[in-house]
Coordinates of C-alpha atoms in Angstrom, one line a residue:
M113 CA 21.2 28.0 -22.3
L114 CA 20.3 27.4 -19.0
S115 CA 19.1 30.9 -18.4
D116 CA 16.6 30.5 -21.1
M117 CA 14.9 27.4 -20.0
P118 CA 12.0 27.4 -17.9
I119 CA 11.5 25.5 -14.7
L120 CA 8.9 22.7 -14.0
A121 CA 6.9 23.2 -11.0
I122 CA 4.6 20.7 -9.7
D123 CA 1.8 21.3 -7.0
L124 CA 0.1 18.1 -5.6
G125 CA -2.9 19.7 -4.0
T126 CA -5.8 17.3 -2.5
S127 CA -8.0 17.8 -5.6
G128 CA -5.1 16.9 -8.0
P129 CA -1.9 18.1 -9.6
K130 CA -1.3 21.5 -11.0
V131 CA 2.0 21.3 -13.4
A132 CA 3.5 24.5 -14.6
L133 CA 6.4 25.8 -16.9
A134 CA 7.6 28.9 -14.8
T135 CA 10.4 31.5 -15.2
S136 CA 13.0 31.9 -12.5
N137 CA 11.5 35.2 -11.0
G138 CA 8.1 33.1 -10.7
D139 CA 6.5 34.0 -13.6
I140 CA 4.0 31.2 -14.7
L141 CA 4.0 30.9 -18.5
A142 CA 1.5 28.1 -18.8
W143 CA 0.0 25.4 -16.5
E144 CA -2.3 22.4 -16.4
F145 CA -4.6 20.5 -13.9
E146 CA -5.4 16.9 -13.5
P147 CA -8.2 15.7 -10.7
V148 CA -7.5 12.8 -8.7
R149 CA -10.1 10.9 -6.3
L150 CA -10.3 11.3 -2.6
H151 CA -11.4 8.2 -0.3
L152 CA -13.2 9.4 3.0
L153 CA -13.4 6.1 5.0
Q154 CA -15.6 5.5 8.4
G155 CA -13.9 6.2 11.3
G156 CA -12.4 9.2 10.3
G157 CA -10.2 7.7 7.3
A158 CA -9.0 10.1 4.4
E159 CA -6.7 8.5 1.7
Q160 CA -5.7 8.9 -2.0
S161 CA -4.0 6.7 -4.3
A162 CA -0.1 8.0 -4.9
V163 CA -0.1 5.7 -8.1
E164 CA -2.9 7.9 -9.4
W165 CA -1.0 11.2 -8.0
W166 CA 1.9 10.3 -10.2
E167 CA -0.1 9.3 -13.2
A168 CA -2.2 12.4 -13.1
I169 CA 1.2 14.3 -12.6
G170 CA 2.5 12.6 -15.9
V171 CA -0.9 13.2 -18.0
A172 CA -0.8 17.1 -16.9
A173 CA 3.0 17.4 -17.7
R174 CA 2.9 15.9 -21.2
R175 CA -0.2 17.9 -22.1
L176 CA 1.5 21.1 -20.8
T177 CA 5.0 20.4 -22.2
S178 CA 3.5 19.3 -25.6
A179 CA 1.4 22.3 -26.3
A180 CA 4.2 24.7 -25.1
G181 CA 6.5 22.7 -27.5
V182 CA 9.0 22.6 -24.5
T183 CA 11.2 19.6 -23.7
R184 CA 14.4 21.1 -22.0
I185 CA 13.9 22.2 -18.5
A186 CA 16.6 23.9 -16.3
A187 CA 15.0 22.4 -13.0
V188 CA 12.2 20.8 -11.4
G189 CA 10.4 22.1 -8.3
V190 CA 7.6 20.1 -6.3
T191 CA 5.2 21.2 -3.8
A192 CA 2.5 19.1 -2.2
Q193 CA -0.1 18.6 0.5
W194 CA 1.4 18.4 3.9
S195 CA 1.0 16.0 6.6
G196 CA 0.5 12.5 4.5
T197 CA 2.0 9.5 4.6
V198 CA 3.1 7.1 1.6
V199 CA 4.2 3.7 2.7
V200 CA 7.1 2.6 0.3
G201 CA 8.2 -0.8 -0.1
D202 CA 11.4 -2.1 -1.4
D203 CA 10.5 -1.6 -5.0
D204 CA 10.1 2.1 -4.4
R205 CA 6.3 1.9 -5.1
P206 CA 3.6 2.4 -2.3
L207 CA 2.4 -0.6 -0.4
T208 CA -1.3 0.9 0.2
N209 CA -3.2 4.1 -0.2
A210 CA -1.7 7.0 0.9
I211 CA -3.1 8.6 4.2
I212 CA -3.7 12.2 3.8
W213 CA -4.0 15.3 6.1
M214 CA -7.6 15.0 6.9
D215 CA -7.2 11.6 8.1
S216 CA -7.9 11.1 12.1
R217 CA -7.4 7.3 12.8
G218 CA -4.2 7.5 14.6
A219 CA -6.1 9.7 17.3
S220 CA -6.0 7.0 20.0
D221 CA -2.5 6.0 19.3
I222 CA -1.4 9.6 19.7
H223 CA -3.4 9.9 23.2
A224 CA -2.0 6.7 24.2
L225 CA 1.5 7.9 23.4
V226 CA 1.6 11.4 25.0
A227 CA -0.2 10.6 28.1
G228 CA 1.3 10.8 31.7
R229 CA 1.1 12.3 35.0
P230 CA 0.8 15.0 36.0
T231 CA -1.1 15.9 32.7
I232 CA -1.2 19.4 30.8
A233 CA -3.7 19.9 28.1
G234 CA -4.0 16.1 27.4
Y235 CA -0.2 15.6 27.6
G236 CA 1.9 14.0 30.1
L237 CA 4.3 16.7 31.5
T238 CA 7.5 15.2 30.7
K239 CA 6.8 14.0 27.3
L240 CA 5.4 17.5 26.4
A241 CA 8.4 19.2 27.6
T242 CA 10.7 16.8 25.8
W243 CA 9.0 17.5 22.7
I244 CA 8.7 21.4 23.1
R245 CA 12.3 21.3 24.1
L246 CA 13.5 19.5 20.9
T247 CA 11.0 20.1 18.2
G248 CA 9.2 23.5 19.2
G249 CA 5.8 21.5 19.3
A250 CA 4.4 18.4 20.0
P251 CA 1.9 15.8 18.1
G252 CA -1.6 17.1 17.7
L253 CA -4.2 15.2 19.7
A254 CA -6.6 15.0 17.0
G255 CA -4.4 12.5 15.1
K256 CA -3.9 14.0 11.7
D257 CA -0.2 14.8 11.8
S258 CA 2.1 12.3 10.0
L259 CA 3.4 10.6 13.0
A260 CA -0.1 9.6 13.9
H261 CA -0.7 7.9 10.5
I262 CA 2.6 5.9 11.3
L263 CA 1.3 4.5 14.7
Y264 CA -2.1 3.8 13.4
L265 CA -0.5 1.5 10.4
R266 CA 1.5 0.0 13.3
R267 CA -1.4 -1.1 15.3
A268 CA -4.1 -1.6 12.6
H269 CA -2.0 -3.0 9.8
P270 CA 1.4 -4.2 11.3
D271 CA 2.0 -6.2 8.0
I272 CA 2.0 -3.2 6.1
Y273 CA 4.1 -1.4 8.8
R274 CA 6.8 -4.3 8.5
A275 CA 6.9 -4.4 5.0
A276 CA 7.7 -0.9 4.7
K277 CA 11.1 0.4 3.7
V278 CA 10.3 4.1 4.2
F279 CA 7.5 6.5 5.2
L280 CA 7.5 9.4 3.0
E281 CA 5.5 12.8 2.8
P282 CA 3.5 13.2 -0.3
K283 CA 6.2 15.6 -2.1
D284 CA 9.1 13.4 -0.9
Y285 CA 7.3 10.6 -2.7
I286 CA 7.0 12.7 -5.9
N287 CA 10.6 13.4 -5.4
L288 CA 11.5 9.6 -5.1
R289 CA 9.7 8.9 -8.3
L290 CA 11.4 11.8 -10.2
T291 CA 15.1 10.8 -9.0
G292 CA 15.1 7.4 -7.6
R293 CA 16.2 9.0 -4.2
C294 CA 14.8 9.4 -0.7
A295 CA 14.7 12.5 1.2
A296 CA 12.9 14.8 3.3
S297 CA 13.3 18.6 3.7
F298 CA 13.6 20.1 7.0
D299 CA 10.2 21.5 6.8
S300 CA 8.6 18.4 5.4
I301 CA 9.5 16.1 8.1
T302 CA 8.4 18.3 11.1
L303 CA 5.0 16.9 11.6
H304 CA 6.7 13.4 12.5
W305 CA 7.6 15.2 15.6
L306 CA 10.9 13.1 15.6
T307 CA 13.5 15.9 14.3
D308 CA 15.8 18.0 16.8
N309 CA 14.9 21.4 15.5
R310 CA 16.8 23.6 18.0
S311 CA 19.7 24.5 15.6
I312 CA 17.7 25.7 12.6
D313 CA 20.7 24.6 10.1
R314 CA 21.7 21.4 11.6
I315 CA 18.2 19.4 11.7
A316 CA 18.6 15.9 12.7
Y317 CA 16.4 13.1 14.2
A318 CA 16.4 12.9 17.9
P319 CA 17.3 9.6 19.7
Q320 CA 15.1 10.4 22.4
L321 CA 12.2 11.0 20.2
L322 CA 12.6 7.7 18.3
A323 CA 12.9 5.8 21.4
L324 CA 9.7 7.4 22.7
T325 CA 8.0 6.6 19.7
G326 CA 9.6 3.2 18.9
I327 CA 9.8 4.1 15.4
E328 CA 13.0 2.8 13.5
R329 CA 15.1 5.3 12.1
A330 CA 15.8 3.0 9.2
K331 CA 12.2 3.5 8.2
L332 CA 12.6 7.1 7.9
P333 CA 14.2 9.3 5.0
D334 CA 17.4 11.6 5.4
V335 CA 16.6 15.3 5.8
R336 CA 18.0 18.2 3.8
R337 CA 17.2 21.5 3.1
A338 CA 14.7 22.6 0.8
T339 CA 17.1 24.2 -1.4
D340 CA 19.1 21.3 -1.9
I341 CA 19.2 19.4 -5.3
L342 CA 17.9 15.9 -4.4
G343 CA 19.7 14.5 -7.9
P344 CA 18.7 14.6 -11.5
L345 CA 15.4 14.0 -13.3
T346 CA 15.7 10.1 -14.5
V347 CA 15.2 8.7 -17.8
D348 CA 12.1 7.1 -16.9
A349 CA 10.7 10.0 -15.0
A350 CA 11.6 12.5 -17.9
D351 CA 9.8 10.1 -20.4
H352 CA 6.8 10.3 -17.9
L353 CA 6.8 14.2 -17.9
G354 CA 7.8 14.6 -21.7
V355 CA 10.7 16.3 -21.2
E356 CA 14.7 15.6 -21.5
P357 CA 16.4 13.6 -18.3
G358 CA 19.1 15.1 -16.2
A359 CA 17.6 18.4 -15.0
P360 CA 18.4 19.2 -11.2
V361 CA 15.4 18.3 -8.9
A362 CA 15.1 20.6 -5.7
V363 CA 14.4 19.0 -2.6
G364 CA 11.5 21.4 -2.4
S365 CA 8.8 22.3 0.4
P366 CA 5.5 21.4 1.5
D367 CA 2.5 23.6 0.1
I368 CA 2.0 25.8 3.4
H369 CA 5.7 26.6 3.1
S370 CA 6.1 27.0 -0.4
A371 CA 2.9 29.3 -0.6
A372 CA 4.4 31.7 1.7
V373 CA 7.2 31.9 -1.1
G374 CA 4.9 32.1 -3.8
A375 CA 2.8 35.0 -2.5
G376 CA 6.3 37.1 -1.4
A377 CA 5.5 36.5 2.2
V378 CA 9.6 36.4 2.6
C379 CA 10.1 39.0 5.2
D380 CA 9.4 38.3 8.8
Y381 CA 5.9 39.0 10.0
D382 CA 4.5 39.5 6.5
A383 CA 1.6 37.0 6.4
N384 CA 0.1 34.4 3.7
L385 CA -3.6 34.0 4.0
Y386 CA -4.3 31.1 2.0
V387 CA -7.9 30.2 1.2
G388 CA -8.2 26.8 -0.8
T389 CA -10.0 23.3 0.1
S390 CA -8.6 24.3 3.8
S391 CA -6.8 27.9 5.0
W392 CA -4.1 28.9 6.8
L393 CA -2.3 32.4 8.2
V394 CA 1.1 31.7 8.2
C395 CA 4.3 33.9 8.3
H396 CA 8.1 33.8 8.7
V397 CA 9.4 34.8 12.5
P398 CA 12.8 35.4 13.8
F399 CA 12.0 32.9 16.8
K400 CA 11.3 29.7 17.8
R401 CA 8.1 29.4 20.2
T402 CA 5.4 27.2 21.2
D403 CA 1.4 27.9 21.6
L404 CA 0.2 24.7 22.9
L405 CA -3.3 25.9 23.6
H406 CA -3.8 27.2 20.2
N407 CA -2.1 24.4 18.3
M408 CA 0.7 26.7 16.6
A409 CA 4.4 27.0 16.7
S410 CA 7.3 28.5 14.6
L411 CA 8.8 25.4 12.8
P412 CA 11.6 25.1 10.1
S413 CA 11.0 27.1 6.9
A414 CA 11.7 26.7 3.2
I415 CA 13.8 29.4 3.5
P416 CA 17.2 28.1 5.3
G417 CA 17.8 29.8 8.6
K418 CA 14.3 30.8 9.0
Y419 CA 11.0 29.7 10.9
L420 CA 7.7 29.8 9.7
L421 CA 4.7 30.4 12.0
T422 CA 2.4 27.3 10.9
N423 CA -1.3 26.9 11.5
E424 CA -3.8 25.4 9.5
Q425 CA -7.7 25.2 9.7
E426 CA -9.7 22.3 7.9
C427 CA -12.2 23.7 5.8
A428 CA -12.2 26.7 3.7
G429 CA -13.1 26.6 0.0
A430 CA -14.2 23.1 1.0
C431 CA -17.4 24.8 2.7
L432 CA -18.7 26.0 -0.7
T433 CA -17.9 22.6 -2.3
F434 CA -20.2 21.1 0.5
L435 CA -22.8 23.7 -0.3
R436 CA -22.6 22.7 -3.9
D437 CA -22.4 19.0 -3.6
N438 CA -24.3 18.3 -0.9
L439 CA -27.1 20.7 -0.6
L440 CA -27.6 22.8 -3.8
F441 CA -26.9 20.1 -6.5
A442 CA -26.9 16.8 -4.8
D443 CA -27.0 13.7 -6.7
D444 CA -30.0 12.3 -5.3
D445 CA -33.8 12.1 -6.4
L446 CA -34.3 16.0 -6.2
A447 CA -31.2 16.4 -8.6
T448 CA -31.1 19.3 -10.8
S449 CA -28.1 20.2 -12.9
R450 CA -25.5 22.4 -11.9
P451 CA -25.4 25.6 -13.7
D452 CA -22.2 26.8 -15.9
G453 CA -20.4 29.5 -13.8
F454 CA -21.4 28.1 -10.4
Y455 CA -18.9 30.1 -8.5
V456 CA -19.5 33.2 -10.6
A457 CA -23.3 32.9 -9.6
L458 CA -22.4 32.3 -5.9
N459 CA -20.3 35.4 -5.9
R460 CA -23.2 37.5 -7.4
M461 CA -25.5 36.4 -4.7
A462 CA -23.2 36.9 -2.0
E463 CA -22.4 40.7 -3.1
R464 CA -25.7 41.4 -3.3
E465 CA -26.6 40.3 0.0
A466 CA -26.2 42.8 3.2
P467 CA -23.2 42.2 5.3
G468 CA -24.1 39.8 8.2
S469 CA -26.4 37.7 6.2
G470 CA -29.4 38.6 8.2
G471 CA -27.8 37.5 11.5
L472 CA -27.1 33.9 9.9
I473 CA -23.8 32.3 11.2
F474 CA -22.0 29.3 9.5
T475 CA -19.5 27.4 11.3
P476 CA -17.2 25.9 9.1
W477 CA -16.0 22.9 11.3
L478 CA -17.1 20.3 8.6
Y479 CA -14.3 17.9 9.3
G480 CA -13.3 18.9 12.7
E481 CA -10.5 21.8 13.5
R482 CA -7.0 22.2 14.2
T483 CA -6.2 25.7 15.1
P484 CA -7.1 28.0 16.8
V485 CA -8.5 24.7 18.6
E486 CA -7.8 21.4 18.1
D487 CA -10.7 19.1 17.9
H488 CA -11.6 16.4 15.4
T489 CA -15.3 16.2 16.8
L490 CA -16.4 19.8 16.0
R491 CA -18.9 19.8 13.3
G492 CA -20.2 22.7 11.3
G493 CA -23.9 24.2 10.9
F494 CA -26.0 27.2 10.1
H495 CA -27.3 29.2 13.4
N496 CA -29.8 31.5 13.7
V497 CA -32.3 30.1 10.8
S498 CA -35.4 31.4 10.5
L499 CA -38.4 31.0 8.0
A500 CA -37.2 34.2 6.5
T501 CA -33.7 33.0 5.6
T502 CA -32.9 33.1 1.9
R503 CA -30.4 30.9 -0.1
A504 CA -28.7 34.1 -0.8
Q505 CA -28.2 34.7 2.9
M506 CA -26.9 31.1 3.5
V507 CA -24.2 31.6 0.6
R508 CA -22.8 34.7 2.0
A509 CA -23.0 33.2 5.6
V510 CA -20.7 30.6 4.4
M511 CA -18.0 33.0 3.2
E512 CA -18.5 35.0 6.4
G513 CA -18.1 31.8 8.7
V514 CA -15.0 31.0 7.2
A515 CA -13.6 34.7 7.8
Y516 CA -15.0 34.4 11.1
N517 CA -12.8 31.4 11.8
M518 CA -9.9 33.2 10.3
R519 CA -10.4 36.2 12.4
W520 CA -10.2 34.0 15.4
L521 CA -7.1 32.3 14.2
R522 CA -5.6 35.7 13.5
D523 CA -6.0 36.9 17.0
A524 CA -4.2 33.7 18.1
V525 CA -1.4 34.7 15.8
R526 CA -1.3 38.2 17.0
R527 CA -0.8 36.9 20.7
F528 CA 1.8 34.5 19.7
M529 CA 4.0 37.3 17.6
R530 CA 3.1 39.9 20.3
R531 CA 2.2 42.3 17.4
S532 CA -0.1 42.2 14.3
P533 CA 1.1 40.8 11.1
G534 CA 2.4 43.1 8.3
A535 CA 0.9 42.8 5.1
I536 CA -1.7 40.2 4.6
I537 CA -1.2 38.5 1.1
M538 CA -4.4 36.4 0.1
T539 CA -3.6 33.4 -2.1
G540 CA -5.6 30.4 -3.2
G541 CA -8.8 29.6 -4.9
G542 CA -10.9 31.7 -2.6
A543 CA -8.6 34.7 -3.3
Q544 CA -10.1 34.7 -6.8
S545 CA -13.4 36.2 -5.3
D546 CA -13.3 39.7 -4.8
V547 CA -16.4 39.5 -2.6
W548 CA -14.4 37.2 -0.4
C549 CA -11.4 39.3 -0.5
Q550 CA -13.8 42.2 0.9
I551 CA -15.4 40.0 3.6
F552 CA -12.0 38.9 4.7
A553 CA -11.1 42.7 5.0
D554 CA -14.2 43.7 6.8
V555 CA -14.3 40.7 9.2
L556 CA -10.5 40.9 10.0
G557 CA -10.6 44.9 9.9
C558 CA -7.4 45.2 8.1
P559 CA -6.2 45.7 4.6
I560 CA -6.2 42.5 2.4
D561 CA -3.8 42.4 -0.6
Q562 CA -5.2 40.2 -3.0
A563 CA -2.4 38.1 -5.3
M564 CA -1.8 38.4 -8.6
H565 CA -2.8 34.8 -9.9
P566 CA -3.8 33.8 -6.4
L567 CA -4.5 30.0 -7.4
L568 CA -0.9 29.4 -8.6
A569 CA 1.0 31.0 -5.6
N570 CA 1.7 27.2 -4.6
L571 CA 3.5 26.5 -8.1
R572 CA 5.1 30.1 -7.8
G573 CA 6.7 28.9 -4.5
A574 CA 7.8 25.6 -5.8
A575 CA 9.6 27.5 -9.0
L576 CA 11.5 30.0 -7.0
I577 CA 12.5 27.6 -4.6
A578 CA 13.8 25.7 -7.4
A579 CA 15.6 28.9 -9.0
V580 CA 17.3 29.4 -5.8
A581 CA 18.4 25.7 -5.8
I582 CA 20.1 26.4 -9.2
G583 CA 21.4 29.9 -8.3
R584 CA 19.2 31.7 -10.3
Q585 CA 17.2 33.6 -7.6
S586 CA 17.7 34.8 -3.8
F587 CA 14.9 35.0 -1.5
S588 CA 15.8 38.3 -0.8
R589 CA 14.6 39.5 -4.5
I590 CA 11.5 37.8 -4.3
S591 CA 8.5 40.2 -5.1
T592 CA 5.1 40.3 -4.0
P593 CA 2.8 40.8 -7.2
V594 CA -0.5 42.2 -6.1
A595 CA -3.6 42.6 -8.3
A596 CA -5.6 44.7 -5.8
T597 CA -5.9 46.0 -2.0
F598 CA -9.3 45.4 -0.2
H599 CA -9.4 47.8 2.7
P600 CA -12.0 47.3 5.7
R601 CA -15.3 49.2 5.6
H602 CA -15.8 50.5 8.7
E603 CA -19.5 51.0 8.8
H604 CA -19.9 47.4 9.0
R605 CA -17.6 46.9 11.8
R606 CA -20.3 46.8 14.6
T607 CA -22.0 44.1 12.8
Y608 CA -19.1 41.8 12.2
D609 CA -17.9 42.3 15.6
E610 CA -20.9 41.2 17.1
L611 CA -21.3 38.2 15.0
F612 CA -17.6 37.2 15.5
R613 CA -18.4 37.0 19.1
A614 CA -21.4 35.1 18.6
F615 CA -19.3 32.9 16.7
V616 CA -17.0 32.1 19.4
R617 CA -19.8 31.5 21.8
I618 CA -21.2 28.9 19.4
Y619 CA -18.0 26.9 19.9
R620 CA -17.5 27.3 23.4
Q621 CA -21.1 26.5 24.3
N622 CA -21.5 23.5 22.1
R623 CA -17.9 21.8 22.0
A624 CA -19.2 19.1 24.7
I625 CA -22.2 18.1 22.5
Y626 CA -19.9 17.6 19.3
A627 CA -17.6 15.8 21.6
Q628 CA -20.5 13.4 22.9
L629 CA -21.9 13.0 19.4
N630 CA -18.8 12.4 17.7
G631 CA -16.7 9.8 19.1
R632 CA -15.1 11.2 22.1
R633 CA -15.6 12.8 25.7
H634 CA -14.1 16.2 25.7
G635 CA -11.4 16.8 27.9

């Protein structure tokens, strides 16, 4: 029977896809992961192979279904990294590598597009007013939104642009491979900045914005709710996944939105603090609002009729990866073998070190920043280093620096909502670390709920959205499974308050230098 069959959930992250079998309550029965490559290019490029994505999904899915002995599934739910662009040709296959959320090569195209007089924060006033009125936001000046990718392709690779049948977000490309049908969800299309979002239940492309950008409507997918059924799983796709064909495929939602659902942050003002490669602090809100100064807005949610306050910080867990691969165990003439249990060792070192890391401050802007400031020229570093600084202090300082950055964002979120968030549920790979959860609680000065199975929140969200789509679940019944709650230790408040103020001053006093060194004059 349908009620006995599991849901197949797919989460396409930057490091690779996770594929899981889940119940309609979001319980993960089993899951697999398969890595994919990331290509960082000169000039701010960041690409991945969409073909490699699809192959990796198949490898992980066949390994999963074979081990579980499962071939019949109730539905398929997909989530994926957001703000990416797959250029699809007439044969429904990619014409080139996918441009992903880290790519800033379209910054100059966005600056040219939004320019005008009088100017506010880098935007022409009339254009800015049009975007905010219709979409609730505006294209980011860092050039990392999907719209920027398309404009970059039109300028730098006009042959690819002309040959494009449709531009798709990563999630929507995977859905095309599953069903043979093109569609975007109300939430996945948002960062194209081409839709009229004023009526949350009737989102459609805005003729004014299509005309302003010069992007043809024919090269864009139709838009639908995340909880709609896109179509049945095709025979070819089912064979690729190792399951029977015909299961309904939900339209689904991008990673930020599905993570909030998977974390159980479905009530207004309850927040999902995600710490993976990147990080974010998002929550559902009952209003449409824009904070241009801090690059935040309430945009369409995976939950029909709701808005999600969305934001994103570029590097979180990526900072620990940088520490491991570029500083501690780089592949160079001084290379040493990486120990087993590397992250376990990091946690032990960080736990033994005193809060504040001896006054050492790490700034995590290794690939620029989006929120609460948008500036692709920012760069990270260790500050206040002395001859007495230890490796353990550097490890803990990286964790604390990511938390300072999140506190900076949390303060902007408070002002946006005109109140504090409710419960804060921490998910992502970083939430597997009890030490890091405690650091976040101490730095933010509020309780942090550590999600049960925090690494799987996106998968859980994809499964729950699919369960809603087939009528086996409702958003009002979704629970918040909490493994532990970490409370702030007030004896460390003074230390962290002082270091946080210094963290923000480092940005303010050095941003012009970063701009000079990394590509553009700071406006």
